[in-house]
Amino acid sequence: MPEANYKIGETFAVQFAWKLPNLDYVRAVFRAEVLDLIPEADKYMVRLKELIGGRQEDNNGRLLPQDEFSKDYWGLVGRLVGRRIAIAYEADDTHAIHMRLATLTGEHDFFYRYPD
């Protein structure tokens, strides 16, 4: 059974990855603050406090220089700062959580389900 490794008020790094239509990958790391624990669902309620790192790589895994990053998609990544989300306890292990692109574009409400 998964367990929370962090308590309310503590922070940890959480990493998300999205595959873009051109097959590039965007990976973003946020500092997440634990707002609440949801033990019946094995989840944290967190706020994405700040974007602490990120990269973009092409479909061959080659890291792109920052001036080649997709400005449109990175703009969407930046808008996630401050959002509240519920994520599984396992997300605190720093491994990338691979997300559908619709979660980044807002077509799926994962990052927009809870009001600020």
XYZ file of N, CA and C in Angstrom:
348
model
N 0.840 -1.176 0.000
C 0.000 0.000 0.000
C 0.891 1.246 0.000
N 0.682 2.161 -0.952
C 1.512 3.376 -1.014
C 1.325 4.242 0.232
N 2.392 4.941 0.586
C 2.345 5.829 1.739
C 2.854 7.204 1.352
N 2.351 8.210 2.035
C 2.830 9.575 1.834
C 4.199 9.718 2.485
N 5.139 10.277 1.757
C 6.471 10.535 2.287
C 6.620 11.968 2.776
N 5.599 12.787 2.547
C 5.637 14.199 2.921
C 4.384 14.561 3.702
N 4.533 15.552 4.573
C 3.427 16.017 5.405
C 2.909 17.341 4.873
N 1.753 17.742 5.360
C 1.170 19.019 4.984
C 2.181 20.133 5.291
N 2.369 21.007 4.311
C 3.312 22.116 4.438
C 4.688 21.829 3.867
N 5.025 20.561 3.676
C 6.320 20.214 3.095
C 6.251 20.310 1.570
N 7.404 20.367 0.943
C 7.463 20.440 -0.512
C 8.323 19.308 -1.067
N 8.073 18.987 -2.325
C 8.885 18.008 -3.036
C 8.830 18.338 -4.524
N 9.761 17.780 -5.274
C 9.800 17.988 -6.719
C 8.895 16.969 -7.402
N 8.112 17.448 -8.361
C 7.269 16.564 -9.171
C 7.539 16.899 -10.639
N 7.720 15.857 -11.450
C 8.085 16.033 -12.849
C 6.975 15.501 -13.756
N 6.628 16.311 -14.752
C 5.641 15.922 -15.752
C 6.305 15.915 -17.126
N 5.829 15.024 -17.994
C 6.340 14.957 -19.366
C 5.164 14.862 -20.326
N 5.280 15.585 -21.447
C 4.245 15.575 -22.480
C 4.904 15.351 -23.836
N 4.286 14.515 -24.647
C 4.738 14.303 -26.019
C 3.984 15.284 -26.910
N 4.740 16.114 -27.634
C 4.146 17.134 -28.493
C 3.760 16.535 -29.851
N 2.919 17.225 -30.601
C 2.515 16.715 -31.917
C 3.694 16.456 -32.863
N 4.782 17.226 -32.734
C 5.953 17.012 -33.595
C 6.872 15.918 -33.052
N 6.423 15.211 -32.000
C 7.105 14.094 -31.336
C 8.205 14.517 -30.372
N 8.442 15.838 -30.194
C 9.330 16.289 -29.127
C 8.687 15.943 -27.786
N 9.504 15.893 -26.756
C 9.023 15.744 -25.382
C 9.342 17.001 -24.597
N 8.384 17.460 -23.829
C 8.586 18.551 -22.880
C 8.568 17.915 -21.496
N 9.582 18.213 -20.710
C 9.663 17.723 -19.331
C 9.800 18.934 -18.424
N 8.938 19.010 -17.424
C 8.946 20.146 -16.512
C 8.931 19.660 -15.071
N 9.753 20.285 -14.248
C 9.840 19.927 -12.836
C 9.331 21.109 -12.010
N 8.395 20.824 -11.123
C 7.792 21.840 -10.270
C 8.099 21.531 -8.812
N 8.148 22.578 -8.007
C 8.165 22.397 -6.558
C 6.709 22.367 -6.132
N 6.298 21.255 -5.535
C 4.908 21.054 -5.120
C 4.823 21.129 -3.602
N 3.887 21.948 -3.110
C 3.651 22.060 -1.678
C 2.446 21.213 -1.309
N 2.602 20.372 -0.306
C 1.507 19.511 0.143
C 0.501 20.369 0.916
N -0.724 20.416 0.397
C -1.813 21.150 1.040
C -2.662 20.246 1.919
N -2.783 18.985 1.506
C -3.611 18.035 2.235
C -3.233 16.633 1.801
N -3.596 15.659 2.613
C -3.440 14.247 2.275
C -4.820 13.664 2.069
N -4.945 12.805 1.068
C -6.203 12.126 0.781
C -5.922 10.627 0.916
N -5.841 10.120 2.157
C -5.412 8.734 2.368
C -6.317 7.700 1.725
N -7.622 7.971 1.637
C -8.521 6.988 1.033
C -8.261 6.802 -0.465
N -7.582 7.765 -1.087
C -7.240 7.668 -2.505
C -5.731 7.532 -2.715
N -4.954 7.480 -1.629
C -3.486 7.433 -1.710
C -2.953 8.594 -2.541
N -3.458 9.804 -2.249
C -3.064 10.983 -3.023
C -2.722 12.156 -2.114
N -1.901 13.023 -2.692
C -1.630 14.331 -2.117
C -2.513 15.350 -2.825
N -2.919 16.390 -2.120
C -3.432 17.603 -2.747
C -2.267 18.580 -2.650
N -1.785 19.037 -3.794
C -0.614 19.913 -3.812
C -0.898 21.176 -4.612
N -0.077 22.174 -4.372
C -0.056 23.372 -5.212
C 1.313 23.398 -5.889
N 1.321 23.596 -7.193
C 2.572 23.724 -7.938
C 3.110 25.128 -7.682
N 4.071 25.227 -6.777
C 4.554 26.521 -6.289
C 5.473 27.236 -7.274
N 6.343 26.487 -7.944
C 7.241 27.138 -8.902
C 7.769 26.105 -9.886
N 8.092 26.588 -11.060
C 8.740 25.769 -12.081
C 10.230 25.832 -11.778
N 10.813 24.702 -11.420
C 12.221 24.706 -11.012
C 13.162 24.156 -12.074
N 12.633 23.621 -13.145
C 13.493 23.120 -14.199
C 12.678 22.540 -15.331
N 13.342 22.344 -16.435
C 12.665 21.730 -17.560
C 13.590 21.600 -18.742
N 13.137 20.792 -19.670
C 13.906 20.605 -20.901
C 12.966 20.147 -21.996
N 13.469 20.237 -23.206
C 12.732 19.722 -24.352
C 13.711 18.890 -25.150
N 13.243 17.745 -25.598
C 14.101 16.858 -26.388
C 13.345 16.408 -27.626
N 14.098 16.125 -28.678
C 13.438 15.676 -29.906
C 13.105 14.192 -29.800
N 12.499 13.639 -30.854
C 12.046 12.244 -30.791
C 13.191 11.238 -30.752
N 14.438 11.705 -30.942
C 15.606 10.833 -30.808
C 16.271 10.972 -29.444
N 15.662 11.789 -28.558
C 16.208 11.979 -27.228
C 17.266 13.067 -27.134
N 17.509 13.784 -28.231
C 18.499 14.858 -28.233
C 17.930 16.074 -27.515
N 18.674 16.577 -26.522
C 18.243 17.772 -25.807
C 18.329 18.971 -26.742
N 17.288 19.760 -26.747
C 17.258 20.948 -27.582
C 17.776 22.145 -26.802
N 18.479 23.056 -27.483
C 18.858 24.297 -26.801
C 17.596 25.109 -26.514
N 17.661 25.922 -25.482
C 16.483 26.648 -25.021
C 15.870 27.518 -26.120
N 16.675 28.048 -27.013
C 16.112 28.900 -28.076
C 15.309 28.104 -29.108
N 15.351 26.776 -29.028
C 14.545 25.930 -29.908
C 13.311 25.349 -29.209
N 13.117 25.694 -27.941
C 11.938 25.219 -27.210
C 10.680 25.784 -27.863
N 9.599 25.032 -27.781
C 8.300 25.498 -28.268
C 7.770 26.572 -27.323
N 7.761 27.801 -27.793
C 7.287 28.907 -26.952
C 5.822 28.715 -26.552
N 4.997 28.224 -27.470
C 3.578 28.021 -27.166
C 3.386 27.017 -26.031
N 4.034 25.857 -26.132
C 3.846 24.836 -25.105
C 4.511 25.220 -23.791
N 5.662 25.861 -23.841
C 6.306 26.288 -22.601
C 5.501 27.401 -21.933
N 4.795 28.200 -22.717
C 3.885 29.187 -22.140
C 2.790 28.502 -21.340
N 2.274 27.382 -21.866
C 1.255 26.614 -21.146
C 1.829 25.993 -19.873
N 3.070 25.519 -19.951
C 3.727 24.957 -18.758
C 3.817 26.034 -17.675
N 4.226 27.233 -18.059
C 4.350 28.321 -17.089
C 3.036 28.668 -16.411
N 1.936 28.506 -17.119
C 0.621 28.814 -16.545
C 0.183 27.791 -15.491
N 0.902 26.679 -15.362
C 0.553 25.672 -14.354
C 1.011 26.076 -12.952
N 1.945 27.016 -12.866
C 2.408 27.478 -11.556
C 1.215 28.069 -10.805
N 1.045 27.617 -9.579
C -0.057 28.068 -8.743
C -1.266 27.155 -8.770
N -1.308 26.225 -9.718
C -2.462 25.317 -9.827
C -2.450 24.299 -8.687
N -3.664 23.903 -8.272
C -3.844 22.835 -7.280
C -4.210 21.565 -8.021
N -3.567 20.461 -7.634
C -3.869 19.168 -8.247
C -3.809 18.081 -7.189
N -4.466 16.982 -7.478
C -4.368 15.773 -6.658
C -3.493 14.794 -7.431
N -2.445 14.307 -6.775
C -1.544 13.351 -7.427
C -1.243 12.207 -6.471
N -0.971 11.064 -7.050
C -0.685 9.849 -6.281
C 0.566 10.027 -5.430
N 0.576 9.369 -4.290
C 1.740 9.405 -3.411
C 3.018 9.046 -4.171
N 2.923 8.138 -5.124
C 4.115 7.690 -5.864
C 4.756 8.802 -6.680
N 4.044 9.895 -6.903
C 4.587 10.998 -7.700
C 5.747 11.687 -7.002
N 5.937 11.418 -5.712
C 7.007 12.093 -4.976
C 8.375 11.450 -5.184
N 8.477 10.465 -6.082
C 9.765 9.789 -6.297
C 10.624 10.455 -7.377
N 10.214 11.577 -7.910
C 10.890 12.407 -8.925
C 10.907 11.805 -10.334
N 10.374 10.613 -10.537
C 10.265 10.083 -11.892
C 9.204 10.878 -12.647
N 9.403 11.018 -13.938
C 8.448 11.779 -14.754
C 7.099 11.072 -14.809
N 6.057 11.867 -14.658
C 4.696 11.380 -14.848
C 4.333 11.750 -16.279
N 4.139 10.755 -17.131
C 3.807 11.007 -18.531
C 2.326 11.338 -18.642
N 2.053 12.510 -19.173
C 0.696 13.034 -19.236
C 0.251 13.139 -20.690
N -1.058 13.056 -20.893
C -1.600 13.321 -22.223
C -1.446 14.815 -22.505
N -1.203 15.153 -23.750
C -1.035 16.556 -24.128
C -2.270 17.373 -23.780
N -3.433 16.755 -23.819
C -4.684 17.462 -23.496
C -4.684 18.014 -22.072
N -3.881 17.448 -21.175
C -3.813 17.994 -19.819
C -3.057 19.316 -19.813
N -2.102 19.467 -20.716
C -1.337 20.714 -20.805
C -2.127 21.804 -21.517
N -2.848 21.421 -22.555
C -3.592 22.414 -23.335
C -4.891 22.835 -22.657
N -5.311 22.096 -21.631
C -6.544 22.419 -20.920
C -7.765 21.712 -21.477
N -7.598 20.917 -22.541
C -8.722 20.149 -23.078
C -9.187 19.091 -22.069
N -8.271 18.626 -21.247
C -8.583 17.752 -20.115
C -8.337 18.581 -18.867
N -9.188 18.464 -17.866
C -9.133 19.374 -16.713
C -8.188 18.949 -15.587
N -7.247 18.064 -15.833
C -6.380 17.586 -14.753
C -5.780 18.735 -13.950
N -5.225 19.735 -14.628
C -4.579 20.850 -13.939
C -5.555 21.979 -13.611
N -6.782 21.881 -14.073
C -7.743 22.971 -13.904
C -9.011 22.524 -13.171
N -8.968 21.359 -12.571
C -10.123 20.790 -11.878
C -10.468 21.552 -10.604
N -9.461 22.040 -9.906
C -9.678 22.705 -8.627
C -9.407 24.202 -8.773
N -10.272 25.019 -8.188
C -10.041 26.474 -8.287
C -8.769 26.880 -7.529
N -8.180 27.958 -7.961
C -6.969 28.478 -7.269
C -7.316 28.929 -5.871
